Amino acid sequence: MTRLRFGITMSLDGYVAGPRQSVEHPLGEGGEELHDWVVATRSWREIHGREGGTTGQDDDIAAESWRGVGATIMGRHMFGGGDGPWGDDPWRGWWGENPPFHHPVFVLTHHPREPLEMEGGTTFHFVTDGIRAALERATEAAGGRDVHLGGGADVARQYLKAGLVDEMEIHLVPVLLGGGARLFEDTEGRQTELELERVVASPTVTHCKYRRTGSPS
Amino acid sequence: MTRLRFGITMSLDGYVAGPRQSVEHPLGEGGEELHDWVVATRSWREIHGREGGTTGQDDDIAAESWRGVGATIMGRHMFGGGDGPWGDDPWRGWWGENPPFHHPVFVLTHHPREPLEMEGGTTFHFVTDGIRAALERATEAAGGRDVHLGGGADVARQYLKAGLVDEMEIHLVPVLLGGGARLFEDTEGRQTELELERVVASPTVTHCKYRRTGSPS
């Protein structure tokens, strides 16, 4: 059965992006630092067409988070290109012509747009009828594999609040951002329906994985 | 020089006490679980007059957090006994007649009260003129040793926001409380003035220690 798997990196003070997000700082000020742990891994570098990288527990966890995934859901901000209608020369994502997904990606937006087929098997589909519709379409597209929920914070909170997340892994880094986009806010405490399954800890990052105990709502 | 050292245990979703704090649940619902790691240590048990307990890195960190401390500051809620004036038969703290501090403790409150001398060297002083006055009195009482800031969240946030914390150690546990008292809120991002000094991690608890880089404000 297809599960909705959510993974995100969070600062110790609870932010998944830093303050003052902009084109120069898509992850907010200081937000890049959140991802140092994953960018260093061999798995991440391989997916992004780069050489080298670390092996070991962080690499294993990065690889595991992408394994068995047949579709991805993300918010408009994570796809990028600013707010509002798409315009005549619309934004094609942060990832170049051959994005690292290699499967259908469902982008939640208020502005309709035709699907955007990229190289390497990634097609961006733009969903305007809400998180449940996006999950249904992604589940169908995943063909029995799992659906990965990427972020950002706003979309992740909506899925958490709706009780739709089956598995959640928080990669906690000891960075203090002081402000930005908070993950655990306005979720009405739905995260307590998730039970701790595994912790893998190092001084750089603590990976905390949770699994839903009850049935989906 | 005396430093203000702040240490607190926090859930992964950012709470230092659970929701619905009450006399039955002084740490809020689920809040007790935050402290399982420290209650298990030999140092904590010894200070609280109990036998046994674990040794190792958590125990070392617990012991370190109390070493070299000559005075403690805490909020009215942490001292306990409810809100409002103290009444005729006033609350004497959660810790019995011989509290585990063995040094002067400064309790921030809006309601004046005479000092309360307990057994074993602990005297509770009730400070009604704010956080800076409490810090001055605690610093003087510490006689060259450090001052420990205990909590709760409200008092800790006030000291953070005022930029008065010299050292902060967050003991992060992979518990999800879903609500309660949040530490990093309304601190105006002052925590970013603290620089990461050390992380000690295990699947049970990740200890993240920070030190102030700039000069006090």
Coordinates of C-alpha atoms in Angstrom, one line a residue:
Chain A
M1 CA 0.0 0.0 0.0
T2 CA 1.3 3.4 -0.9
R3 CA 2.4 5.5 2.1
L4 CA 2.8 9.3 2.3
R5 CA 6.4 9.8 3.5
F6 CA 7.5 13.2 4.7
G7 CA 11.0 14.2 5.3
I8 CA 12.5 17.6 6.2
T9 CA 15.5 19.2 7.8
M10 CA 14.7 21.5 10.8
S11 CA 16.9 23.8 12.9
L12 CA 17.0 23.3 16.7
D13 CA 14.8 26.3 17.1
G14 CA 12.1 24.8 14.9
Y15 CA 12.5 26.3 11.5
V16 CA 12.7 24.5 8.1
A17 CA 13.6 27.7 6.3
G18 CA 15.3 30.9 7.6
P19 CA 13.9 34.4 7.8
R20 CA 13.4 36.7 4.8
Q21 CA 13.1 34.2 1.9
S22 CA 14.0 35.7 -1.5
V23 CA 15.3 34.9 -4.9
E24 CA 18.9 35.2 -3.5
H25 CA 18.0 33.3 -0.4
P26 CA 15.3 30.7 -1.5
L27 CA 15.7 28.9 1.9
G28 CA 15.8 32.2 3.8
E29 CA 18.8 33.7 5.5
G30 CA 21.0 31.0 7.0
G31 CA 18.6 28.4 5.6
E32 CA 21.3 26.8 3.3
E33 CA 23.2 25.7 6.4
L34 CA 20.3 23.3 7.2
H35 CA 21.2 21.2 4.3
D36 CA 25.0 20.9 4.7
W37 CA 24.6 17.4 6.1
V38 CA 22.7 16.0 3.0
V39 CA 24.7 17.9 0.4
A40 CA 27.9 16.2 1.8
T41 CA 26.5 12.7 1.2
R42 CA 27.5 10.6 -1.8
S43 CA 23.8 9.7 -2.5
W44 CA 22.8 13.4 -2.8
R45 CA 25.8 14.2 -4.9
E46 CA 25.2 11.2 -7.2
I47 CA 21.5 12.2 -7.7
H48 CA 22.6 15.8 -8.5
G49 CA 25.3 14.6 -11.0
R50 CA 28.3 15.3 -8.7
E51 CA 31.3 13.2 -7.8
G52 CA 32.4 12.1 -4.4
G53 CA 30.7 12.6 -1.1
T54 CA 30.6 10.9 2.3
T55 CA 29.3 7.4 3.0
G56 CA 28.1 6.2 6.4
Q57 CA 24.9 6.7 8.4
D58 CA 23.8 10.1 7.0
D59 CA 24.4 8.8 3.4
D60 CA 22.4 5.7 4.2
I61 CA 19.5 7.7 5.5
A62 CA 19.5 10.1 2.6
A63 CA 19.5 7.1 0.2
E64 CA 16.7 5.4 2.2
S65 CA 14.5 8.5 2.0
W66 CA 14.4 8.4 -1.8
R67 CA 14.2 4.6 -2.2
G68 CA 10.8 3.2 -3.2
V69 CA 9.4 6.6 -4.0
G70 CA 7.2 6.8 -7.2
A71 CA 5.9 10.4 -7.0
T72 CA 6.6 13.6 -5.1
I73 CA 4.3 16.4 -3.8
M74 CA 5.7 19.9 -3.1
G75 CA 4.4 23.4 -2.6
R76 CA 4.6 26.3 -5.0
H77 CA 7.3 27.9 -3.0
M78 CA 9.5 24.9 -3.1
F79 CA 9.1 24.7 -6.9
G80 CA 9.9 28.4 -7.0
G81 CA 9.4 31.2 -9.4
G82 CA 7.6 33.6 -7.2
D83 CA 3.9 34.1 -6.4
G84 CA 0.9 34.8 -8.7
P85 CA 0.1 33.6 -12.3
W86 CA 2.8 31.8 -14.2
G87 CA 3.2 34.4 -17.0
D88 CA 4.5 33.9 -20.6
D89 CA 7.9 32.6 -19.9
P90 CA 7.1 30.5 -16.8
W91 CA 9.6 29.2 -14.3
R92 CA 10.9 25.7 -14.9
G93 CA 12.0 24.8 -11.3
W94 CA 15.3 25.1 -9.5
W95 CA 16.8 21.9 -10.9
G96 CA 17.7 22.5 -14.5
E97 CA 16.4 20.5 -17.5
N98 CA 17.1 17.1 -15.9
P99 CA 15.7 17.4 -12.3
P100 CA 16.8 14.8 -9.8
F101 CA 13.3 13.3 -9.2
H102 CA 12.9 11.0 -12.3
H103 CA 9.2 10.5 -11.5
P104 CA 6.0 12.6 -11.6
V105 CA 6.0 15.7 -9.3
F106 CA 2.8 17.3 -8.1
V107 CA 3.1 21.0 -7.4
L108 CA 0.4 22.6 -5.3
T109 CA -0.6 26.0 -6.6
H110 CA -3.5 28.3 -7.0
H111 CA -2.6 29.0 -10.6
P112 CA -3.4 26.4 -13.3
R113 CA -0.7 25.4 -15.7
E114 CA -0.1 22.6 -18.3
P115 CA 2.1 19.8 -17.2
L116 CA 5.8 20.4 -17.8
E117 CA 7.8 17.5 -19.0
M118 CA 11.5 17.6 -18.3
E119 CA 14.4 15.3 -19.2
G120 CA 15.1 12.1 -17.2
G121 CA 11.5 11.1 -16.4
T122 CA 10.4 14.1 -14.3
T123 CA 7.1 15.7 -15.2
F124 CA 5.8 18.6 -13.1
H125 CA 2.0 18.5 -12.7
F126 CA 0.3 21.6 -11.3
V127 CA -2.6 20.8 -8.9
T128 CA -5.1 23.5 -8.1
D129 CA -7.7 21.6 -6.2
G130 CA -6.0 21.0 -2.9
I131 CA -3.9 18.6 -0.9
R132 CA -6.2 15.6 -1.0
A133 CA -6.5 15.8 -4.8
A134 CA -2.7 16.1 -5.1
L135 CA -2.3 13.0 -2.9
E136 CA -4.8 11.0 -4.9
R137 CA -3.1 11.9 -8.2
A138 CA 0.4 11.2 -6.8
T139 CA -0.7 7.9 -5.3
E140 CA -2.1 6.8 -8.7
A141 CA 1.1 8.0 -10.5
A142 CA 3.3 6.2 -7.9
G143 CA 1.9 2.9 -9.1
G144 CA 2.3 1.0 -5.8
R145 CA 5.4 2.8 -4.7
D146 CA 5.3 5.5 -2.0
V147 CA 4.7 9.2 -2.3
H148 CA 7.3 11.6 -1.0
L149 CA 6.1 14.9 0.6
G150 CA 8.9 17.4 0.2
G151 CA 7.8 20.7 1.6
G152 CA 7.9 23.6 2.2
A153 CA 6.6 24.2 5.7
D154 CA 3.2 25.4 4.6
V155 CA 2.3 22.4 2.5
A156 CA 3.8 20.0 5.1
R157 CA 1.7 21.6 7.9
Q158 CA -1.5 21.2 5.8
Y159 CA -0.8 17.4 5.4
L160 CA 0.1 17.0 9.0
K161 CA -3.0 18.8 10.2
A162 CA -5.2 16.6 7.9
G163 CA -3.6 13.5 9.5
L164 CA -2.5 12.3 6.0
V165 CA 1.2 11.7 6.8
D166 CA 2.1 8.0 7.3
E167 CA 5.8 8.4 7.9
M168 CA 7.8 11.4 9.0
E169 CA 11.5 11.9 9.3
I170 CA 12.9 15.0 10.9
H171 CA 16.5 15.7 10.3
L172 CA 17.4 18.0 13.3
V173 CA 20.5 20.1 13.0
P174 CA 21.9 22.1 15.9
V175 CA 21.6 25.4 14.0
L176 CA 19.7 28.4 15.4
L177 CA 18.0 30.4 12.7
G178 CA 16.1 32.8 15.0
G179 CA 13.1 33.0 12.7
G180 CA 11.6 31.8 9.4
A181 CA 9.1 29.1 8.5
R182 CA 8.1 26.9 11.4
L183 CA 7.0 23.3 10.8
F184 CA 5.1 22.5 14.0
E185 CA 2.6 25.3 14.1
D186 CA -1.1 25.3 13.5
T187 CA -0.9 21.5 13.1
E188 CA -3.4 21.1 16.0
G189 CA -1.0 18.6 17.6
R190 CA -1.7 16.0 15.0
Q191 CA 2.0 15.1 15.0
T192 CA 1.3 13.2 18.3
E193 CA -0.4 10.5 16.2
L194 CA 3.0 9.6 15.0
E195 CA 5.1 7.1 17.0
L196 CA 8.9 7.2 17.2
E197 CA 10.4 4.4 15.2
R198 CA 14.1 5.1 15.0
V199 CA 16.7 7.7 15.9
V200 CA 20.1 7.9 14.3
A201 CA 22.2 10.6 15.9
S202 CA 25.5 12.2 15.4
P203 CA 26.9 15.6 16.4
T204 CA 25.9 17.0 12.9
V205 CA 22.4 15.8 12.6
T206 CA 19.8 13.8 14.5
H207 CA 17.5 11.8 12.3
C208 CA 14.1 11.1 14.1
K209 CA 11.8 8.8 12.2
Y210 CA 8.1 8.5 13.2
R211 CA 5.3 6.3 11.8
R212 CA 1.6 6.7 12.1
T213 CA 0.0 4.4 14.6
G214 CA -3.8 4.9 14.0
S215 CA -5.7 4.7 10.8
P216 CA -5.8 7.6 8.3
S217 CA -8.5 10.2 8.8
Chain B
M1 CA 33.4 36.0 35.9
T2 CA 29.9 34.7 36.7
R3 CA 28.0 33.4 33.7
L4 CA 24.3 32.9 33.3
R5 CA 23.9 29.2 32.3
F6 CA 20.6 28.0 30.9
G7 CA 19.7 24.4 30.4
I8 CA 16.4 22.9 29.5
T9 CA 14.9 19.8 27.9
M10 CA 12.8 20.3 24.8
S11 CA 10.6 18.0 22.7
L12 CA 11.4 17.7 19.0
D13 CA 8.4 19.8 18.2
G14 CA 9.7 22.6 20.4
Y15 CA 8.0 22.4 23.7
V16 CA 9.6 22.5 27.2
A17 CA 6.3 21.6 28.9
G18 CA 3.2 19.8 27.5
P19 CA -0.3 21.2 27.0
R20 CA -2.8 21.7 29.9
Q21 CA -0.4 22.2 32.8
S22 CA -2.2 21.5 36.1
V23 CA -1.5 20.4 39.7
E24 CA -1.7 16.8 38.5
H25 CA 0.4 17.5 35.4
P26 CA 2.9 20.2 36.5
L27 CA 4.8 19.7 33.3
G28 CA 1.7 19.5 31.2
E29 CA 0.3 16.3 29.6
G30 CA 3.1 14.2 28.4
G31 CA 5.7 16.6 29.8
E32 CA 7.1 14.1 32.3
E33 CA 8.4 12.1 29.4
L34 CA 10.8 14.9 28.6
H35 CA 12.8 14.2 31.7
D36 CA 13.2 10.4 31.5
W37 CA 16.8 10.8 30.3
V38 CA 17.9 12.9 33.3
V39 CA 15.9 11.0 35.9
A40 CA 17.7 7.8 34.8
T41 CA 21.1 9.2 35.5
R42 CA 23.1 8.5 38.6
S43 CA 23.9 12.2 39.2
W44 CA 20.2 13.2 39.2
R45 CA 19.3 10.2 41.5
E46 CA 22.1 11.1 43.9
I47 CA 21.0 14.7 44.2
H48 CA 17.5 13.6 44.8
G49 CA 18.5 11.1 47.5
R50 CA 18.0 8.0 45.4
E51 CA 20.2 4.9 44.7
G52 CA 21.5 3.6 41.4
G53 CA 21.2 5.2 38.0
T54 CA 23.0 5.2 34.7
T55 CA 26.6 6.4 34.1
G56 CA 28.0 7.5 30.8
Q57 CA 27.5 10.6 28.6
D58 CA 24.0 11.6 29.8
D59 CA 25.1 11.3 33.4
D60 CA 28.3 13.3 32.7
I61 CA 26.3 16.1 31.1
A62 CA 23.8 16.2 33.9
A63 CA 26.6 16.4 36.4
E64 CA 28.3 19.1 34.4
S65 CA 25.2 21.2 34.2
W66 CA 25.1 21.5 38.0
R67 CA 28.8 21.9 38.6
G68 CA 30.2 25.3 39.5
V69 CA 26.7 26.7 40.1
G70 CA 26.3 29.1 43.1
A71 CA 22.7 30.3 42.6
T72 CA 19.6 29.4 40.6
I73 CA 16.9 31.6 39.0
M74 CA 13.5 30.2 38.2
G75 CA 10.0 31.4 37.4
R76 CA 7.0 31.3 39.7
H77 CA 5.4 28.4 37.7
M78 CA 8.5 26.2 38.1
F79 CA 8.5 26.9 41.9
G80 CA 4.8 26.0 41.8
G81 CA 1.8 26.6 44.0
G82 CA -0.5 28.3 41.5
D83 CA -0.9 31.9 40.6
G84 CA -1.8 35.0 42.7
P85 CA -0.9 36.0 46.2
W86 CA 0.9 33.4 48.4
G87 CA -1.9 33.2 51.1
D88 CA -1.6 32.1 54.7
D89 CA -0.2 28.7 54.3
P90 CA 2.1 29.3 51.3
W91 CA 3.5 26.7 49.0
R92 CA 7.0 25.5 49.9
G93 CA 8.1 24.2 46.4
W94 CA 8.0 20.8 44.8
W95 CA 11.1 19.5 46.4
G96 CA 10.3 18.7 50.1
E97 CA 12.1 20.2 53.1
N98 CA 15.6 19.5 51.7
P99 CA 15.5 20.7 48.1
P100 CA 18.3 19.5 45.8
F101 CA 19.8 23.0 45.2
H102 CA 21.8 23.6 48.3
H103 CA 22.3 27.3 47.4
P104 CA 20.2 30.4 47.1
V105 CA 17.3 30.2 44.6
F106 CA 15.7 33.3 43.2
V107 CA 12.0 32.9 42.3
L108 CA 10.6 35.5 39.9
T109 CA 7.1 36.5 41.0
H110 CA 4.7 39.4 41.1
H111 CA 3.8 38.7 44.7
P112 CA 6.2 39.7 47.5
R113 CA 7.1 37.1 50.1
E114 CA 9.7 36.7 52.9
P115 CA 12.7 34.5 52.1
L116 CA 12.0 30.8 52.8
E117 CA 14.9 29.0 54.4
M118 CA 14.9 25.2 53.8
E119 CA 17.2 22.4 55.0
G120 CA 20.5 21.7 53.3
G121 CA 21.5 25.2 52.3
T122 CA 18.6 26.1 50.0
T123 CA 16.9 29.5 50.6
F124 CA 14.2 30.6 48.3
H125 CA 14.2 34.4 47.7
F126 CA 11.2 36.0 46.0
V127 CA 12.1 38.7 43.5
T128 CA 9.4 41.1 42.4
D129 CA 11.4 43.7 40.5
G130 CA 12.2 41.8 37.3
I131 CA 14.8 39.6 35.5
R132 CA 17.7 42.0 35.7
A133 CA 17.3 42.5 39.5
A134 CA 17.0 38.7 39.9
L135 CA 20.2 38.2 37.9
E136 CA 22.1 40.9 40.0
R137 CA 21.0 39.3 43.3
A138 CA 21.8 35.8 42.1
T139 CA 25.2 36.9 40.7
E140 CA 26.1 38.4 44.1
A141 CA 24.8 35.4 46.0
A142 CA 26.8 33.0 43.7
G143 CA 30.1 34.5 45.0
G144 CA 32.1 34.0 41.8
R145 CA 30.4 30.8 40.8
D146 CA 27.9 30.7 37.9
V147 CA 24.1 31.3 38.0
H148 CA 21.8 28.6 36.7
L149 CA 18.6 29.6 34.9
G150 CA 16.2 26.8 35.3
G151 CA 13.0 27.8 33.6
G152 CA 10.1 27.6 32.8
A153 CA 9.7 28.7 29.3
D154 CA 8.3 32.1 30.1
V155 CA 11.3 33.2 32.2
A156 CA 13.8 31.6 29.9
R157 CA 12.3 33.5 27.0
Q158 CA 12.6 36.8 28.8
Y159 CA 16.3 36.2 29.6
L160 CA 17.0 35.1 26.0
K161 CA 15.2 38.1 24.6
A162 CA 17.2 40.4 26.8
G163 CA 20.4 38.8 25.5
L164 CA 21.5 37.9 29.1
V165 CA 22.2 34.2 28.6
D166 CA 25.9 33.3 28.4
E167 CA 25.6 29.6 27.9
M168 CA 22.6 27.5 26.8
E169 CA 22.3 23.8 26.6
I170 CA 19.2 22.3 25.0
H171 CA 18.6 18.6 25.7
L172 CA 16.5 17.6 22.7
V173 CA 14.4 14.5 23.0
P174 CA 12.5 12.8 20.1
V175 CA 9.1 13.2 21.8
L176 CA 6.2 14.9 20.1
L177 CA 4.0 16.8 22.6
G178 CA 1.7 18.5 20.1
G179 CA 1.3 21.7 22.2
G180 CA 2.4 23.4 25.4
A181 CA 5.0 25.9 26.3
R182 CA 7.3 26.8 23.5
L183 CA 10.9 28.0 24.2
F184 CA 11.9 29.7 21.0
E185 CA 9.0 32.1 20.6
D186 CA 9.0 35.9 21.0
T187 CA 12.7 35.8 21.6
E188 CA 13.2 38.1 18.6
G189 CA 15.8 35.7 17.2
R190 CA 18.3 36.6 20.0
Q191 CA 19.3 32.9 20.2
T192 CA 21.3 33.4 17.0
E193 CA 23.9 35.3 19.1
L194 CA 24.8 32.0 20.6
E195 CA 27.3 29.8 18.9
L196 CA 27.4 26.1 18.9
E197 CA 30.1 24.7 21.1
R198 CA 29.4 21.0 21.5
V199 CA 26.9 18.3 20.6
V200 CA 26.6 15.0 22.4
A201 CA 24.1 12.8 20.7
S202 CA 22.4 9.4 21.4
P203 CA 19.1 7.9 20.3
T204 CA 17.5 9.1 23.6
V205 CA 18.6 12.7 23.8
T206 CA 20.8 15.1 21.8
H207 CA 22.6 17.7 24.0
C208 CA 23.3 20.9 22.1
K209 CA 25.5 23.4 23.9
Y210 CA 25.8 27.0 22.8
R211 CA 27.9 29.9 24.1
R212 CA 27.4 33.6 23.6
T213 CA 29.9 35.1 21.1
G214 CA 29.2 38.9 21.4
S215 CA 29.3 41.0 24.6
P216 CA 26.3 41.2 26.9
S217 CA 23.7 43.8 26.1

